[in-house]
């Protein structure tokens, strides 16, 4: 979802993205710096894994570190996140 306040919009996933576990599980300051640099290099999407833990916190951290990049999980573990939590967190 695109960042636009309380209104959810579809995001254009064209362009080039990168998948990285380090953006999720690495040092948070280094992940923030890397996310900003990847965006500057032209990557339009940052993909991270959901293998446990607060994935939405990691998504929020990366979104705060970038201006326009789409941040997404490759897979969302349905056993760890309720539909209500997922809907609520996707609005942020």
PDB file of N, CA and C in Angstrom:
ATOM      1  N   UNK A   1       0.838  -1.179   0.000  1.00  0.00           N
ATOM      2  CA  UNK A   1       0.000   0.000   0.000  1.00  0.00           C
ATOM      3  C   UNK A   1       0.882   1.242   0.000  1.00  0.00           C
ATOM      4  N   UNK A   2       0.424   2.242  -0.679  1.00  0.00           N
ATOM      5  CA  UNK A   2       1.166   3.496  -0.749  1.00  0.00           C
ATOM      6  C   UNK A   2       0.947   4.307   0.523  1.00  0.00           C
ATOM      7  N   UNK A   3       1.864   5.202   0.795  1.00  0.00           N
ATOM      8  CA  UNK A   3       1.753   6.076   1.956  1.00  0.00           C
ATOM      9  C   UNK A   3       0.877   7.267   1.594  1.00  0.00           C
ATOM     10  N   UNK A   4      -0.297   7.332   2.139  1.00  0.00           N
ATOM     11  CA  UNK A   4      -1.156   8.490   1.853  1.00  0.00           C
ATOM     12  C   UNK A   4      -2.167   8.672   2.974  1.00  0.00           C
ATOM     13  N   UNK A   5      -1.708   8.702   4.198  1.00  0.00           N
ATOM     14  CA  UNK A   5      -2.607   8.911   5.319  1.00  0.00           C
ATOM     15  C   UNK A   5      -3.478   7.709   5.572  1.00  0.00           C
ATOM     16  N   UNK A   6      -4.764   7.933   5.711  1.00  0.00           N
ATOM     17  CA  UNK A   6      -5.667   6.843   6.056  1.00  0.00           C
ATOM     18  C   UNK A   6      -6.293   6.166   4.846  1.00  0.00           C
ATOM     19  N   UNK A   7      -5.998   6.638   3.657  1.00  0.00           N
ATOM     20  CA  UNK A   7      -6.579   6.047   2.454  1.00  0.00           C
ATOM     21  C   UNK A   7      -5.585   5.072   1.838  1.00  0.00           C
ATOM     22  N   UNK A   8      -5.987   3.829   1.711  1.00  0.00           N
ATOM     23  CA  UNK A   8      -5.112   2.818   1.108  1.00  0.00           C
ATOM     24  C   UNK A   8      -5.214   2.906  -0.406  1.00  0.00           C
ATOM     25  N   UNK A   9      -4.078   2.884  -1.061  1.00  0.00           N
ATOM     26  CA  UNK A   9      -4.045   2.885  -2.521  1.00  0.00           C
ATOM     27  C   UNK A   9      -3.123   1.774  -2.982  1.00  0.00           C
ATOM     28  N   UNK A  10      -3.323   1.320  -4.174  1.00  0.00           N
ATOM     29  CA  UNK A  10      -2.458   0.279  -4.720  1.00  0.00           C
ATOM     30  C   UNK A  10      -1.129   0.899  -5.125  1.00  0.00           C
ATOM     31  N   UNK A  11      -0.076   0.144  -4.949  1.00  0.00           N
ATOM     32  CA  UNK A  11       1.260   0.601  -5.285  1.00  0.00           C
ATOM     33  C   UNK A  11       1.707  -0.035  -6.584  1.00  0.00           C
ATOM     34  N   UNK A  12       2.347   0.732  -7.426  1.00  0.00           N
ATOM     35  CA  UNK A  12       2.925   0.217  -8.656  1.00  0.00           C
ATOM     36  C   UNK A  12       4.207  -0.520  -8.290  1.00  0.00           C
ATOM     37  N   UNK A  13       4.263  -1.806  -8.542  1.00  0.00           N
ATOM     38  CA  UNK A  13       5.428  -2.603  -8.180  1.00  0.00           C
ATOM     39  C   UNK A  13       6.404  -2.754  -9.340  1.00  0.00           C
ATOM     40  N   UNK A  14       6.299  -1.877 -10.337  1.00  0.00           N
ATOM     41  CA  UNK A  14       7.259  -1.945 -11.432  1.00  0.00           C
ATOM     42  C   UNK A  14       8.594  -1.387 -10.964  1.00  0.00           C
ATOM     43  N   UNK A  15       9.609  -1.600 -11.746  1.00  0.00           N
ATOM     44  CA  UNK A  15      10.937  -1.159 -11.351  1.00  0.00           C
ATOM     45  C   UNK A  15      11.715  -2.330 -10.786  1.00  0.00           C
ATOM     46  N   UNK A  16      12.775  -2.014 -10.104  1.00  0.00           N
ATOM     47  CA  UNK A  16      13.649  -3.052  -9.569  1.00  0.00           C
ATOM     48  C   UNK A  16      13.626  -3.002  -8.052  1.00  0.00           C
ATOM     49  N   UNK A  17      13.435  -4.158  -7.445  1.00  0.00           N
ATOM     50  CA  UNK A  17      13.452  -4.262  -5.997  1.00  0.00           C
ATOM     51  C   UNK A  17      14.573  -5.167  -5.547  1.00  0.00           C
ATOM     52  N   UNK A  18      14.770  -5.218  -4.243  1.00  0.00           N
ATOM     53  CA  UNK A  18      15.805  -6.066  -3.671  1.00  0.00           C
ATOM     54  C   UNK A  18      15.227  -6.773  -2.453  1.00  0.00           C
ATOM     55  N   UNK A  19      15.572  -8.053  -2.297  1.00  0.00           N
ATOM     56  CA  UNK A  19      15.154  -8.836  -1.137  1.00  0.00           C
ATOM     57  C   UNK A  19      16.368  -8.996  -0.242  1.00  0.00           C
ATOM     58  N   UNK A  20      16.203  -8.734   1.060  1.00  0.00           N
ATOM     59  CA  UNK A  20      17.336  -8.844   1.970  1.00  0.00           C
ATOM     60  C   UNK A  20      16.887  -9.174   3.383  1.00  0.00           C
ATOM     61  N   UNK A  21      17.398 -10.267   3.910  1.00  0.00           N
ATOM     62  CA  UNK A  21      17.155 -10.607   5.311  1.00  0.00           C
ATOM     63  C   UNK A  21      17.893  -9.646   6.231  1.00  0.00           C
ATOM     64  N   UNK A  22      19.017  -9.100   5.776  1.00  0.00           N
ATOM     65  CA  UNK A  22      19.796  -8.170   6.602  1.00  0.00           C
ATOM     66  C   UNK A  22      19.017  -6.891   6.887  1.00  0.00           C
ATOM     67  N   UNK A  23      18.157  -6.481   5.975  1.00  0.00           N
ATOM     68  CA  UNK A  23      17.335  -5.302   6.228  1.00  0.00           C
ATOM     69  C   UNK A  23      16.354  -5.554   7.366  1.00  0.00           C
ATOM     70  N   UNK A  24      16.036  -6.803   7.606  1.00  0.00           N
ATOM     71  CA  UNK A  24      15.103  -7.161   8.682  1.00  0.00           C
ATOM     72  C   UNK A  24      15.817  -7.551   9.964  1.00  0.00           C
ATOM     73  N   UNK A  25      16.866  -8.364   9.853  1.00  0.00           N
ATOM     74  CA  UNK A  25      17.488  -8.938  11.045  1.00  0.00           C
ATOM     75  C   UNK A  25      18.846  -8.348  11.396  1.00  0.00           C
ATOM     76  N   UNK A  26      19.381  -7.494  10.528  1.00  0.00           N
ATOM     77  CA  UNK A  26      20.674  -6.877  10.806  1.00  0.00           C
ATOM     78  C   UNK A  26      20.540  -5.733  11.803  1.00  0.00           C
ATOM     79  N   UNK A  27      21.642  -5.066  12.057  1.00  0.00           N
ATOM     80  CA  UNK A  27      21.663  -3.900  12.931  1.00  0.00           C
ATOM     81  C   UNK A  27      20.677  -2.858  12.400  1.00  0.00           C
ATOM     82  N   UNK A  28      19.812  -2.323  13.263  1.00  0.00           N
ATOM     83  CA  UNK A  28      18.747  -1.435  12.788  1.00  0.00           C
ATOM     84  C   UNK A  28      19.276  -0.130  12.199  1.00  0.00           C
ATOM     85  N   UNK A  29      20.339   0.420  12.762  1.00  0.00           N
ATOM     86  CA  UNK A  29      20.914   1.653  12.203  1.00  0.00           C
ATOM     87  C   UNK A  29      21.520   1.384  10.827  1.00  0.00           C
ATOM     88  N   UNK A  30      22.209   0.262  10.692  1.00  0.00           N
ATOM     89  CA  UNK A  30      22.790  -0.097   9.394  1.00  0.00           C
ATOM     90  C   UNK A  30      21.696  -0.395   8.369  1.00  0.00           C
ATOM     91  N   UNK A  31      20.609  -1.030   8.814  1.00  0.00           N
ATOM     92  CA  UNK A  31      19.496  -1.326   7.906  1.00  0.00           C
ATOM     93  C   UNK A  31      18.859  -0.033   7.405  1.00  0.00           C
ATOM     94  N   UNK A  32      18.688   0.934   8.294  1.00  0.00           N
ATOM     95  CA  UNK A  32      18.111   2.222   7.899  1.00  0.00           C
ATOM     96  C   UNK A  32      19.001   2.926   6.884  1.00  0.00           C
ATOM     97  N   UNK A  33      20.291   2.925   7.145  1.00  0.00           N
ATOM     98  CA  UNK A  33      21.242   3.551   6.224  1.00  0.00           C
ATOM     99  C   UNK A  33      21.251   2.837   4.873  1.00  0.00           C
ATOM    100  N   UNK A  34      21.234   1.511   4.913  1.00  0.00           N
ATOM    101  CA  UNK A  34      21.237   0.728   3.668  1.00  0.00           C
ATOM    102  C   UNK A  34      19.956   0.967   2.875  1.00  0.00           C
ATOM    103  N   UNK A  35      18.814   1.029   3.565  1.00  0.00           N
ATOM    104  CA  UNK A  35      17.542   1.261   2.882  1.00  0.00           C
ATOM    105  C   UNK A  35      17.558   2.604   2.154  1.00  0.00           C
ATOM    106  N   UNK A  36      18.043   3.636   2.825  1.00  0.00           N
ATOM    107  CA  UNK A  36      18.122   4.960   2.196  1.00  0.00           C
ATOM    108  C   UNK A  36      19.067   4.941   0.998  1.00  0.00           C
ATOM    109  N   UNK A  37      20.190   4.255   1.143  1.00  0.00           N
ATOM    110  CA  UNK A  37      21.152   4.182   0.038  1.00  0.00           C
ATOM    111  C   UNK A  37      20.590   3.393  -1.143  1.00  0.00           C
ATOM    112  N   UNK A  38      19.917   2.280  -0.858  1.00  0.00           N
ATOM    113  CA  UNK A  38      19.320   1.485  -1.935  1.00  0.00           C
ATOM    114  C   UNK A  38      18.282   2.298  -2.701  1.00  0.00           C
ATOM    115  N   UNK A  39      17.509   3.089  -1.980  1.00  0.00           N
ATOM    116  CA  UNK A  39      16.527   3.952  -2.633  1.00  0.00           C
ATOM    117  C   UNK A  39      17.233   4.980  -3.527  1.00  0.00           C
ATOM    118  N   UNK A  40      18.302   5.574  -3.026  1.00  0.00           N
ATOM    119  CA  UNK A  40      19.068   6.546  -3.820  1.00  0.00           C
ATOM    120  C   UNK A  40      19.657   5.906  -5.077  1.00  0.00           C
ATOM    121  N   UNK A  41      20.001   4.623  -4.987  1.00  0.00           N
ATOM    122  CA  UNK A  41      20.565   3.909  -6.135  1.00  0.00           C
ATOM    123  C   UNK A  41      19.505   3.525  -7.168  1.00  0.00           C
ATOM    124  N   UNK A  42      18.239   3.738  -6.838  1.00  0.00           N
ATOM    125  CA  UNK A  42      17.175   3.483  -7.798  1.00  0.00           C
ATOM    126  C   UNK A  42      16.309   2.271  -7.529  1.00  0.00           C
ATOM    127  N   UNK A  43      16.561   1.556  -6.438  1.00  0.00           N
ATOM    128  CA  UNK A  43      15.689   0.426  -6.107  1.00  0.00           C
ATOM    129  C   UNK A  43      14.351   0.979  -5.634  1.00  0.00           C
ATOM    130  N   UNK A  44      13.266   0.496  -6.222  1.00  0.00           N
ATOM    131  CA  UNK A  44      11.948   1.030  -5.889  1.00  0.00           C
ATOM    132  C   UNK A  44      11.225   0.221  -4.819  1.00  0.00           C
ATOM    133  N   UNK A  45      11.711  -0.977  -4.523  1.00  0.00           N
ATOM    134  CA  UNK A  45      11.061  -1.823  -3.521  1.00  0.00           C
ATOM    135  C   UNK A  45      12.104  -2.550  -2.683  1.00  0.00           C
ATOM    136  N   UNK A  46      11.813  -2.654  -1.395  1.00  0.00           N
ATOM    137  CA  UNK A  46      12.653  -3.397  -0.461  1.00  0.00           C
ATOM    138  C   UNK A  46      11.797  -4.515   0.118  1.00  0.00           C
ATOM    139  N   UNK A  47      12.228  -5.746  -0.103  1.00  0.00           N
ATOM    140  CA  UNK A  47      11.486  -6.922   0.348  1.00  0.00           C
ATOM    141  C   UNK A  47      12.222  -7.558   1.515  1.00  0.00           C
ATOM    142  N   UNK A  48      11.477  -7.904   2.576  1.00  0.00           N
ATOM    143  CA  UNK A  48      12.082  -8.544   3.743  1.00  0.00           C
ATOM    144  C   UNK A  48      11.297  -9.809   4.093  1.00  0.00           C
ATOM    145  N   UNK A  49      11.945 -10.758   4.784  1.00  0.00           N
ATOM    146  CA  UNK A  49      11.256 -11.995   5.158  1.00  0.00           C
ATOM    147  C   UNK A  49      10.433 -11.825   6.434  1.00  0.00           C
ATOM    148  N   UNK A  50       9.476 -12.703   6.622  1.00  0.00           N
ATOM    149  CA  UNK A  50       8.732 -12.791   7.880  1.00  0.00           C
ATOM    150  C   UNK A  50       8.914 -14.194   8.427  1.00  0.00           C
ATOM    151  N   UNK A  51       9.916 -14.349   9.250  1.00  0.00           N
ATOM    152  CA  UNK A  51      10.203 -15.659   9.836  1.00  0.00           C
ATOM    153  C   UNK A  51      10.076 -15.566  11.356  1.00  0.00           C
ATOM    154  N   UNK A  52       9.176 -14.731  11.820  1.00  0.00           N
ATOM    155  CA  UNK A  52       8.967 -14.580  13.247  1.00  0.00           C
ATOM    156  C   UNK A  52       9.379 -13.207  13.736  1.00  0.00           C
ATOM    157  N   UNK A  53       8.775 -12.820  14.826  1.00  0.00           N
ATOM    158  CA  UNK A  53       9.080 -11.515  15.382  1.00  0.00           C
ATOM    159  C   UNK A  53       8.185 -10.435  14.797  1.00  0.00           C
ATOM    160  N   UNK A  54       8.399  -9.215  15.237  1.00  0.00           N
ATOM    161  CA  UNK A  54       7.531  -8.101  14.841  1.00  0.00           C
ATOM    162  C   UNK A  54       7.843  -7.562  13.445  1.00  0.00           C
ATOM    163  N   UNK A  55       7.366  -8.240  12.425  1.00  0.00           N
ATOM    164  CA  UNK A  55       7.667  -7.853  11.044  1.00  0.00           C
ATOM    165  C   UNK A  55       7.148  -6.457  10.723  1.00  0.00           C
ATOM    166  N   UNK A  56       6.004  -6.084  11.278  1.00  0.00           N
ATOM    167  CA  UNK A  56       5.457  -4.768  10.967  1.00  0.00           C
ATOM    168  C   UNK A  56       6.308  -3.645  11.558  1.00  0.00           C
ATOM    169  N   UNK A  57       6.973  -3.908  12.667  1.00  0.00           N
ATOM    170  CA  UNK A  57       7.900  -2.915  13.218  1.00  0.00           C
ATOM    171  C   UNK A  57       9.069  -2.708  12.263  1.00  0.00           C
ATOM    172  N   UNK A  58       9.567  -3.793  11.695  1.00  0.00           N
ATOM    173  CA  UNK A  58      10.673  -3.702  10.735  1.00  0.00           C
ATOM    174  C   UNK A  58      10.234  -2.951   9.481  1.00  0.00           C
ATOM    175  N   UNK A  59       9.022  -3.216   9.006  1.00  0.00           N
ATOM    176  CA  UNK A  59       8.496  -2.500   7.838  1.00  0.00           C
ATOM    177  C   UNK A  59       8.415  -1.004   8.147  1.00  0.00           C
ATOM    178  N   UNK A  60       7.892  -0.660   9.307  1.00  0.00           N
ATOM    179  CA  UNK A  60       7.782   0.746   9.698  1.00  0.00           C
ATOM    180  C   UNK A  60       9.129   1.435   9.793  1.00  0.00           C
ATOM    181  N   UNK A  61      10.115   0.729  10.327  1.00  0.00           N
ATOM    182  CA  UNK A  61      11.467   1.277  10.449  1.00  0.00           C
ATOM    183  C   UNK A  61      12.052   1.581   9.074  1.00  0.00           C
ATOM    184  N   UNK A  62      11.872   0.669   8.132  1.00  0.00           N
ATOM    185  CA  UNK A  62      12.396   0.883   6.781  1.00  0.00           C
ATOM    186  C   UNK A  62      11.632   1.989   6.055  1.00  0.00           C
ATOM    187  N   UNK A  63      10.320   2.054   6.250  1.00  0.00           N
ATOM    188  CA  UNK A  63       9.541   3.133   5.635  1.00  0.00           C
ATOM    189  C   UNK A  63       9.994   4.494   6.156  1.00  0.00           C
ATOM    190  N   UNK A  64      10.295   4.558   7.449  1.00  0.00           N
ATOM    191  CA  UNK A  64      10.757   5.816   8.038  1.00  0.00           C
ATOM    192  C   UNK A  64      12.136   6.210   7.519  1.00  0.00           C
ATOM    193  N   UNK A  65      12.873   5.257   6.999  1.00  0.00           N
ATOM    194  CA  UNK A  65      14.235   5.500   6.519  1.00  0.00           C
ATOM    195  C   UNK A  65      14.285   5.867   5.044  1.00  0.00           C
ATOM    196  N   UNK A  66      13.150   5.784   4.369  1.00  0.00           N
ATOM    197  CA  UNK A  66      13.092   6.052   2.928  1.00  0.00           C
ATOM    198  C   UNK A  66      12.007   7.090   2.652  1.00  0.00           C
ATOM    199  N   UNK A  67      12.021   7.634   1.442  1.00  0.00           N
ATOM    200  CA  UNK A  67      11.002   8.624   1.075  1.00  0.00           C
ATOM    201  C   UNK A  67       9.938   8.047   0.159  1.00  0.00           C
ATOM    202  N   UNK A  68      10.348   7.187  -0.784  1.00  0.00           N
ATOM    203  CA  UNK A  68       9.395   6.712  -1.791  1.00  0.00           C
ATOM    204  C   UNK A  68       9.388   5.199  -1.985  1.00  0.00           C
ATOM    205  N   UNK A  69      10.314   4.497  -1.387  1.00  0.00           N
ATOM    206  CA  UNK A  69      10.431   3.052  -1.611  1.00  0.00           C
ATOM    207  C   UNK A  69       9.220   2.307  -1.051  1.00  0.00           C
ATOM    208  N   UNK A  70       8.818   1.282  -1.758  1.00  0.00           N
ATOM    209  CA  UNK A  70       7.820   0.349  -1.265  1.00  0.00           C
ATOM    210  C   UNK A  70       8.544  -0.668  -0.396  1.00  0.00           C
ATOM    211  N   UNK A  71       7.999  -0.958   0.778  1.00  0.00           N
ATOM    212  CA  UNK A  71       8.580  -1.973   1.661  1.00  0.00           C
ATOM    213  C   UNK A  71       7.544  -3.077   1.810  1.00  0.00           C
ATOM    214  N   UNK A  72       7.965  -4.313   1.570  1.00  0.00           N
ATOM    215  CA  UNK A  72       7.020  -5.426   1.576  1.00  0.00           C
ATOM    216  C   UNK A  72       7.661  -6.679   2.151  1.00  0.00           C
ATOM    217  N   UNK A  73       6.816  -7.575   2.619  1.00  0.00           N
ATOM    218  CA  UNK A  73       7.293  -8.883   3.053  1.00  0.00           C
ATOM    219  C   UNK A  73       7.101  -9.851   1.898  1.00  0.00           C
ATOM    220  N   UNK A  74       8.070 -10.729   1.698  1.00  0.00           N
ATOM    221  CA  UNK A  74       7.935 -11.741   0.657  1.00  0.00           C
ATOM    222  C   UNK A  74       6.803 -12.697   0.982  1.00  0.00           C
ATOM    223  N   UNK A  75       6.688 -13.022   2.247  1.00  0.00           N
ATOM    224  CA  UNK A  75       5.642 -13.916   2.745  1.00  0.00           C
ATOM    225  C   UNK A  75       5.230 -13.390   4.110  1.00  0.00           C
ATOM    226  N   UNK A  76       3.960 -13.369   4.393  1.00  0.00           N
ATOM    227  CA  UNK A  76       3.476 -12.995   5.712  1.00  0.00           C
ATOM    228  C   UNK A  76       2.980 -14.266   6.392  1.00  0.00           C
ATOM    229  N   UNK A  77       3.552 -14.589   7.527  1.00  0.00           N
ATOM    230  CA  UNK A  77       3.202 -15.796   8.258  1.00  0.00           C
ATOM    231  C   UNK A  77       1.795 -15.641   8.852  1.00  0.00           C
ATOM    232  N   UNK A  78       0.825 -16.326   8.260  1.00  0.00           N
ATOM    233  CA  UNK A  78      -0.568 -16.202   8.684  1.00  0.00           C
ATOM    234  C   UNK A  78      -0.826 -16.753  10.078  1.00  0.00           C
ATOM    235  N   UNK A  79       0.048 -17.603  10.563  1.00  0.00           N
ATOM    236  CA  UNK A  79      -0.117 -18.170  11.897  1.00  0.00           C
ATOM    237  C   UNK A  79       0.337 -17.194  12.978  1.00  0.00           C
ATOM    238  N   UNK A  80       1.058 -16.161  12.587  1.00  0.00           N
ATOM    239  CA  UNK A  80       1.594 -15.212  13.568  1.00  0.00           C
ATOM    240  C   UNK A  80       0.901 -13.854  13.536  1.00  0.00           C
ATOM    241  N   UNK A  81       0.093 -13.587  12.507  1.00  0.00           N
ATOM    242  CA  UNK A  81      -0.535 -12.274  12.360  1.00  0.00           C
ATOM    243  C   UNK A  81      -2.008 -12.452  12.015  1.00  0.00           C
ATOM    244  N   UNK A  82      -2.879 -11.851  12.820  1.00  0.00           N
ATOM    245  CA  UNK A  82      -4.311 -11.940  12.544  1.00  0.00           C
ATOM    246  C   UNK A  82      -4.668 -11.032  11.365  1.00  0.00           C
ATOM    247  N   UNK A  83      -5.782 -11.321  10.697  1.00  0.00           N
ATOM    248  CA  UNK A  83      -6.215 -10.435   9.615  1.00  0.00           C
ATOM    249  C   UNK A  83      -6.429  -8.996  10.101  1.00  0.00           C
ATOM    250  N   UNK A  84      -6.942  -8.852  11.322  1.00  0.00           N
ATOM    251  CA  UNK A  84      -7.189  -7.520  11.870  1.00  0.00           C
ATOM    252  C   UNK A  84      -5.880  -6.749  12.072  1.00  0.00           C
ATOM    253  N   UNK A  85      -4.875  -7.434  12.626  1.00  0.00           N
ATOM    254  CA  UNK A  85      -3.568  -6.792  12.828  1.00  0.00           C
ATOM    255  C   UNK A  85      -2.958  -6.391  11.485  1.00  0.00           C
ATOM    256  N   UNK A  86      -3.045  -7.283  10.517  1.00  0.00           N
ATOM    257  CA  UNK A  86      -2.475  -7.010   9.197  1.00  0.00           C
ATOM    258  C   UNK A  86      -3.157  -5.803   8.558  1.00  0.00           C
ATOM    259  N   UNK A  87      -4.479  -5.753   8.619  1.00  0.00           N
ATOM    260  CA  UNK A  87      -5.217  -4.622   8.045  1.00  0.00           C
ATOM    261  C   UNK A  87      -4.864  -3.325   8.758  1.00  0.00           C
ATOM    262  N   UNK A  88      -4.822  -3.359  10.074  1.00  0.00           N
ATOM    263  CA  UNK A  88      -4.505  -2.155  10.844  1.00  0.00           C
ATOM    264  C   UNK A  88      -3.102  -1.648  10.538  1.00  0.00           C
ATOM    265  N   UNK A  89      -2.134  -2.537  10.527  1.00  0.00           N
ATOM    266  CA  UNK A  89      -0.743  -2.119  10.312  1.00  0.00           C
ATOM    267  C   UNK A  89      -0.490  -1.682   8.874  1.00  0.00           C
ATOM    268  N   UNK A  90      -1.262  -2.185   7.922  1.00  0.00           N
ATOM    269  CA  UNK A  90      -1.049  -1.776   6.528  1.00  0.00           C
ATOM    270  C   UNK A  90      -1.553  -0.360   6.272  1.00  0.00           C
ATOM    271  N   UNK A  91      -2.344   0.174   7.166  1.00  0.00           N
ATOM    272  CA  UNK A  91      -2.859   1.536   7.016  1.00  0.00           C
ATOM    273  C   UNK A  91      -1.849   2.594   7.436  1.00  0.00           C
ATOM    274  N   UNK A  92      -0.789   2.194   8.099  1.00  0.00           N
ATOM    275  CA  UNK A  92       0.181   3.170   8.623  1.00  0.00           C
ATOM    276  C   UNK A  92       1.121   3.638   7.574  1.00  0.00           C
TER     277      UNK A  92
END
